[in-house]
Short mmCIF file of C-alpha atoms and ligand atoms in Angstrom, two decimals:
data_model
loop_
_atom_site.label_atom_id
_atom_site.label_comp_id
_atom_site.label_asym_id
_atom_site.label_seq_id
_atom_site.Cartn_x
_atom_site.Cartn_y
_atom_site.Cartn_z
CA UNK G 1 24.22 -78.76 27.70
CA UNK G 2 26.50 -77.16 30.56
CA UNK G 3 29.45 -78.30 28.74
CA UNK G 4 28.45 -76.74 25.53
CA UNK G 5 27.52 -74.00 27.13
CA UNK G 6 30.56 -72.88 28.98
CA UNK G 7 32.28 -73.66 25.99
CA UNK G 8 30.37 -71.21 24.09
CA UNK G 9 30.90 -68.58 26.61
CA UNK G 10 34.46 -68.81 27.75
CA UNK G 11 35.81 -69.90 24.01
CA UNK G 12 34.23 -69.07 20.89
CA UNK G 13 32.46 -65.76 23.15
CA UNK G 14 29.44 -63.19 22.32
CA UNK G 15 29.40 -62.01 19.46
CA UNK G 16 31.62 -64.55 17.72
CA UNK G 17 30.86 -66.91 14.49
CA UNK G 18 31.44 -70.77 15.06
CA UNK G 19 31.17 -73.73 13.28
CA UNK G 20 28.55 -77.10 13.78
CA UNK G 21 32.23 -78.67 12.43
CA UNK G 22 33.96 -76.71 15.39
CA UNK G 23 31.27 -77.65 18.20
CA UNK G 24 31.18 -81.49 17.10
CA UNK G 25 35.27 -81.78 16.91
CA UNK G 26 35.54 -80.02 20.81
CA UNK G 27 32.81 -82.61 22.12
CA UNK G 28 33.24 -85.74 19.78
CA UNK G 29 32.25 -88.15 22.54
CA UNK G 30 28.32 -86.34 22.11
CA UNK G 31 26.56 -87.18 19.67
CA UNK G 32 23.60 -84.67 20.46
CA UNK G 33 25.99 -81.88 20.76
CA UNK G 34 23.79 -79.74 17.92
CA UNK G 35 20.83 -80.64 20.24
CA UNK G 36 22.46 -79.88 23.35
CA UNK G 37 23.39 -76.43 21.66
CA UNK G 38 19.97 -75.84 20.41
CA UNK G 39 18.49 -76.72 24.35
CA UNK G 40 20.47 -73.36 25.24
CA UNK G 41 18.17 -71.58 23.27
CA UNK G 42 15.32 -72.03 26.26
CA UNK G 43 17.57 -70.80 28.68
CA UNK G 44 18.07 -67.12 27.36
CA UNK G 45 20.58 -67.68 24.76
CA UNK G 46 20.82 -66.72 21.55
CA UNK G 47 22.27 -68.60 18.59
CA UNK G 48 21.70 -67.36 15.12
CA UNK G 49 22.17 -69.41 12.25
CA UNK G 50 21.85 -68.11 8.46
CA UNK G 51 18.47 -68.37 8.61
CA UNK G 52 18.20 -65.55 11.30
CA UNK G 53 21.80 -63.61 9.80
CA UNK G 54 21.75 -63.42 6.23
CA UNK G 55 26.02 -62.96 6.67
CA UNK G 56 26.28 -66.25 7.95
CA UNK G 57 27.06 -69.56 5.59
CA UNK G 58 25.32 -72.54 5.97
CA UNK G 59 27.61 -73.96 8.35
CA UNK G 60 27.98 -70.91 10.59
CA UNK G 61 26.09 -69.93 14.01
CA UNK G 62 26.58 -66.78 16.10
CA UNK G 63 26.46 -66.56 19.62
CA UNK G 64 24.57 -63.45 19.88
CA UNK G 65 23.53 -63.74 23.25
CA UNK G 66 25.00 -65.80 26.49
CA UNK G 67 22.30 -66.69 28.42
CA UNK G 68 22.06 -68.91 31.88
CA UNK G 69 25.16 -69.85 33.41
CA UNK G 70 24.03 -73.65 32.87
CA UNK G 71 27.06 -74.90 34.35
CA UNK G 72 26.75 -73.10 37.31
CA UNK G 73 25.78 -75.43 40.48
CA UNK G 74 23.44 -73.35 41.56
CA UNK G 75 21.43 -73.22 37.83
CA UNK G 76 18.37 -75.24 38.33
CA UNK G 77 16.60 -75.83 35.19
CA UNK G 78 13.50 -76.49 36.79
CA UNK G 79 13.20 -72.90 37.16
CA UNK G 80 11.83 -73.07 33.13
CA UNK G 81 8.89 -75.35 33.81
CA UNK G 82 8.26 -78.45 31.08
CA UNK G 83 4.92 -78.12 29.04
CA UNK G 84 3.10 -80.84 30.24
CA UNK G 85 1.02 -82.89 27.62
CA UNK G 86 -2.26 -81.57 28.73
CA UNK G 87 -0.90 -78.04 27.84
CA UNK G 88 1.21 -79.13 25.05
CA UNK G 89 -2.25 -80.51 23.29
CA UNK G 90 -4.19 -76.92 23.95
CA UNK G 91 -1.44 -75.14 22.69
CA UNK G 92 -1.80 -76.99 19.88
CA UNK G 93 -5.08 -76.97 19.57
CA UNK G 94 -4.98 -73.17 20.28
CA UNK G 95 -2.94 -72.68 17.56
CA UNK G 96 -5.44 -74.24 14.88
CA UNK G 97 -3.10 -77.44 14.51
CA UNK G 98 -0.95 -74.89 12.41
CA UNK G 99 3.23 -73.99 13.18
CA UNK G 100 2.19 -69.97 14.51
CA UNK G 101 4.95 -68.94 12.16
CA UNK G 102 4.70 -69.87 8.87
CA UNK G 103 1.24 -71.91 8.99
CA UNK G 104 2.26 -75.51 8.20
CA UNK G 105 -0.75 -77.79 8.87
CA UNK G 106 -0.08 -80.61 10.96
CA UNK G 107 -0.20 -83.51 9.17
CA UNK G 108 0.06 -81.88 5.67
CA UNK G 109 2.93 -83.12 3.37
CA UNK G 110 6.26 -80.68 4.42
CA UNK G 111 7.52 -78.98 1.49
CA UNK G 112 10.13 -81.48 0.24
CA UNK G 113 7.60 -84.03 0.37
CA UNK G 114 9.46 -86.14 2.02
CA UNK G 115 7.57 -86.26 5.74
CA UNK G 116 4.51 -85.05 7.49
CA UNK G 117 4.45 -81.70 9.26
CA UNK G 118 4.94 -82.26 13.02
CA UNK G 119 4.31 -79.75 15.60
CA UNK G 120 6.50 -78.93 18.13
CA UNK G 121 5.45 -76.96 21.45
CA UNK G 122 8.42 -74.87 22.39
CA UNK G 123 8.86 -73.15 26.00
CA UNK G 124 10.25 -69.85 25.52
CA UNK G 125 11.14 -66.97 28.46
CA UNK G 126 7.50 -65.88 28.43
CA UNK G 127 4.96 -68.56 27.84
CA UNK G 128 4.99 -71.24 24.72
CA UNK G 129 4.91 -71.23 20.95
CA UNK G 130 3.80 -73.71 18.37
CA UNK G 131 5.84 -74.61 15.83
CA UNK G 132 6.97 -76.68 12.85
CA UNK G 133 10.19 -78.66 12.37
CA UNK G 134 11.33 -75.72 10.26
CA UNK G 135 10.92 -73.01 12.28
CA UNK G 136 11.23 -74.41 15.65
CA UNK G 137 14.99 -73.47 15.69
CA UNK G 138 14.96 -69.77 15.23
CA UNK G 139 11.48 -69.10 17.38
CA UNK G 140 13.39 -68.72 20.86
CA UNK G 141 15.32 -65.68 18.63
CA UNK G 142 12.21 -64.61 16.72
CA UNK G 143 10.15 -64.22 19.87
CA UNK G 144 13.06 -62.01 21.47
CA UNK G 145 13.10 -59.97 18.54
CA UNK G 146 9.59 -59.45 18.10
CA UNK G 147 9.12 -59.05 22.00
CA UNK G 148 11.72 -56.12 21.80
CA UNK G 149 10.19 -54.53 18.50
CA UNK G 150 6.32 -54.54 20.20
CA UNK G 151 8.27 -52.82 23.26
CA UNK G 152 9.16 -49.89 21.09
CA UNK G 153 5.83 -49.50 18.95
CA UNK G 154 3.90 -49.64 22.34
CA UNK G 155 5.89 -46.90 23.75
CA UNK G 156 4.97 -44.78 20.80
CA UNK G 157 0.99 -45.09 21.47
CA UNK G 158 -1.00 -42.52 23.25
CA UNK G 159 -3.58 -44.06 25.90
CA UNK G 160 -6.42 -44.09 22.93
CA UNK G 161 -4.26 -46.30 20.85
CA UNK G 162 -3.03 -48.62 23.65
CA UNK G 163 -6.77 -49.21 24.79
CA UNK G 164 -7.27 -50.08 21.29
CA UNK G 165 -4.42 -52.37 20.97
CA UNK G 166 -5.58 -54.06 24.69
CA UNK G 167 -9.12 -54.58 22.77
CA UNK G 168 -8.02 -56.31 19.54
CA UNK G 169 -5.07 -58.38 21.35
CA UNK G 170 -7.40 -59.46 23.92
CA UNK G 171 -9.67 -60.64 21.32
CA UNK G 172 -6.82 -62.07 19.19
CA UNK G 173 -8.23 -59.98 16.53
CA UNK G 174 -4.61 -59.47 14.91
CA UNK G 175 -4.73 -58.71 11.17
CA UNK G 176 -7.81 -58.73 8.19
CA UNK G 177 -6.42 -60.64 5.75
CA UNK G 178 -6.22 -56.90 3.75
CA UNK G 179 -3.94 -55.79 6.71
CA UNK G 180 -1.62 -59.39 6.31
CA UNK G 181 -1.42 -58.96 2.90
CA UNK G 182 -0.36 -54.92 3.59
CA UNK G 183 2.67 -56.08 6.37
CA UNK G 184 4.52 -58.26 3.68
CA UNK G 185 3.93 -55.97 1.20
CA UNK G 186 5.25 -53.14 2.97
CA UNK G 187 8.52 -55.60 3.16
CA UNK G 188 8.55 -55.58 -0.69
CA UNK G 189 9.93 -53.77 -3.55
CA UNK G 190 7.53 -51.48 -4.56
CA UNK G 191 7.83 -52.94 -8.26
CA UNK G 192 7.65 -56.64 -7.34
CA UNK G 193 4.02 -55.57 -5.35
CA UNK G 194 2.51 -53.62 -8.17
CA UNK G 195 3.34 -56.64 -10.66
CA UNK G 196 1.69 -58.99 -8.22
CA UNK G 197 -0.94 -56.87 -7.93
CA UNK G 198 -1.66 -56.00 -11.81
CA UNK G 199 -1.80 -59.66 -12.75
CA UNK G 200 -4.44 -60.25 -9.96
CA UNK G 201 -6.48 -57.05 -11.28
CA UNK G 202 -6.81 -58.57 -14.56
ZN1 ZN K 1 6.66 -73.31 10.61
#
């Protein structure tokens, strides 16, 4: 990981669009170099692939953000504790034995059908997340971005409407499934909701 990492930093650089192609040809004697890469994600970086950057092909990652200086002698990775398997199993269980991003059961047949959805516990910079296969490589991203979007909407509440927000978080009283279905459709085309919505009227 601290080889991949200072190679990330000092040659392909923030901001810049690599290759998995590129990363495997400068460390052929790896063969978890992808792994290694994705490890960097629990350390502060960020690495966007097209699943996060709709610009990006299939084959392309970002380096968005450097993180830790993992080759540095005095980084000490201990400093991002491991989820032991006592806390790995609440999490899970906390979770409702569902990925906390898209819902996957564990256990249930994955969409291909070719496997069983697994769960994975993820550390990330502020606590840990539950996820699937599928969307345990973009959380450590996710989480950043959703951690910097509640930063903003928090700032814009008055003391009422933070109280209020304290009550239901505390609670984990989220979203009716009214208000769920209201977020995604607010992501919609007006059009494509009202269609939806006329063939359930009838
Ligand atoms: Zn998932």
């Amino acid at each position: 990981m601290a080889q991949v990492g200072k190679w990330l930093a000092e040659t392909i650089g923030e901001g810049a669009v690599f290759t998995k192609h590129e990363l495997r040809a400068t460390f052929p004697q790896y063969e978890q170099a992808d792994r290694r890469m994705r490890d960097l994600r629990n350390h502060g970086w960020r690495i966007d692939t097209n699943r996060e950057d709709a610009s990006l092909r299939s084959n392309e990652l970002r380096l968005v953000k450097i993180g830790s200086a993992v080759w540095s002698p005095s980084f000490h990775p201990s400093t991002m504790p491991r989820v032991s398997p006592k806390d790995r199993l609440a999490a899970i269980s906390d979770a409702g034995f569902q990925c906390q991003f898209c819902g996957a059961q564990l256990g249930a047949a994955s969409a291909d059908d070719a496997s069983l959805i697994r769960l994975r516990v993820v550390s990330v910079s502020r606590g840990i997340a539950v996820a699937c296969q599928q969307c345990a490589g973009g959380v450590a991203s996710f989480l950043d971005r959703s951690l910097a979007q509640l930063e903003g909407k928090l700032k814009s509440l008055g003391p009422e409407e933070l109280r209020y927000f304290e009550s239901r978080a505390q609670a984990k009283d989220y979203q009716s499934p009214v208000e769920a279905a209201l977020v995604l459709a607010s992501r919609l085309p007006v059009q494509a909701v009202k269609e939806l919505l006329e063939a359930d009227l009838e």
